[in-house]
Amino acid sequence: MDDRVTIPGLLKLKEKKEKIVCLTAYDWPTALLLDRAGIELVLVGDSVGNNMLGYSSTIPVTMDEMIHHTKAVRRGVERALLVGDMPFMSYQASTEEAIRNAGRFIKEGGTEAVKLEGGEEIADLIDILVRRGLPVMGHLGLLPQRTSQVGGYRVQGRDEISARKMLREAKILEEAGVFSLVLEMVPWPLAKLISESLKIPTIGIGAGPYCDGQILVITDVVGLSFRVSPKFAKRYLNLGEQIEQSVKAYLTEVKSLAFPTVEQHSFSMDEEVLKKLPSPHPSP
Ligand code: KIV
């Protein structure tokens, strides 16, 4: 039976009050494992910039880099819904460019949908994309592509004016056709209110337990983040430490001649063939 996750399937999960579980992925092996584990949505986030490519933010990430990583993730994801994150300046300059770039995610990257950061100001664009058959996930609250405008990674929507604005923009985005909405670093009571006010599912990251689903950055979950992990993230594994330990063990074994062994990790050859080869120390 085809149990692939679909956009209507996500809406059904919200109706059933079953939480939607999402993670980011940036490469084939991780994508394979996430899909095998059974999560519903995989996002190729532009957070690939700070988590995989060593940039200090998501700003330098290009469309070509996103497509490269998206294609790798696509090869690993069979069941989950795959979403590509539109990087900074891939949808801001013009509608034509935005359509072309969203199309690249779906056509070249093989995603089912794209994600765009922003509120009311991109509602018309979202409407155009959705009408042209390019499904869109919205993103409100802390927008990592705009942290310089708000003074860094700060909780958004704490005062009445900004909370009302976020609630209004969430409804506008729903009206424009987003199939789901990421809420990042939003106080939980506001995220709850937004989630209860929309038919589409909200996916929280640092937005409390009352969103319809949750998303985290995979490197935060498995302990591969080398920058300060945000307060809202939870580490389930210390993969970074485990990798370092295993590399140290390998280093020690190679230096001490414990690895590789002739018996276990090497290939033999016919003695007669060997005899016919020139000696490394020919007699004078
Ligand atoms: O790029 C990303 O990882 C994201 C998530 C934080 C939702 O946008």
PDB file of C-alpha atoms and ligand atoms in Angstrom, residues 24 26 43 45-47 85 115 139 182 184 205 215 217, ligand 1:
ATOM      1  CA  THR A  24      15.511  19.056   8.551  1.00  0.00           C
ATOM      2  CA  TYR A  26      20.734  17.949   4.177  1.00  0.00           C
ATOM      3  CA  LEU A  43      12.624  20.016   5.180  1.00  0.00           C
ATOM      4  CA  GLY A  45      16.331  23.928   5.301  1.00  0.00           C
ATOM      5  CA  ASP A  46      18.515  26.831   4.261  1.00  0.00           C
ATOM      6  CA  SER A  47      19.947  26.121   7.729  1.00  0.00           C
ATOM      7  CA  ASP A  85      13.472  25.996   1.731  1.00  0.00           C
ATOM      8  CA  LYS A 115       8.876  27.040   2.119  1.00  0.00           C
ATOM      9  CA  HIS A 139       7.054  30.663   8.009  1.00  0.00           C
ATOM     10  CA  VAL A 182       6.091  27.138  10.536  1.00  0.00           C
ATOM     11  CA  GLU A 184       9.556  29.916  14.994  1.00  0.00           C
ATOM     12  CA  ILE A 205      10.091  25.339  16.426  1.00  0.00           C
ATOM     13  CA  ILE A 215      10.238  20.634  13.626  1.00  0.00           C
ATOM     14  CA  VAL A 217      17.177  21.048  12.998  1.00  0.00           C
TER      15      VAL A 217
HETATM   16  O1  KIV B   1      16.057  26.318   7.606  1.00  0.00           O
HETATM   17  C1  KIV B   1      15.490  25.736   8.556  1.00  0.00           C
HETATM   18  O2  KIV B   1      16.038  24.800   9.157  1.00  0.00           O
HETATM   19  C2  KIV B   1      14.161  26.185   8.937  1.00  0.00           C
HETATM   20  C3  KIV B   1      13.572  25.554  10.159  1.00  0.00           C
HETATM   21  C4  KIV B   1      14.098  26.269  11.340  1.00  0.00           C
HETATM   22  C5  KIV B   1      12.112  25.561  10.125  1.00  0.00           C
HETATM   23  O3  KIV B   1      13.610  27.036   8.335  1.00  0.00           O
END
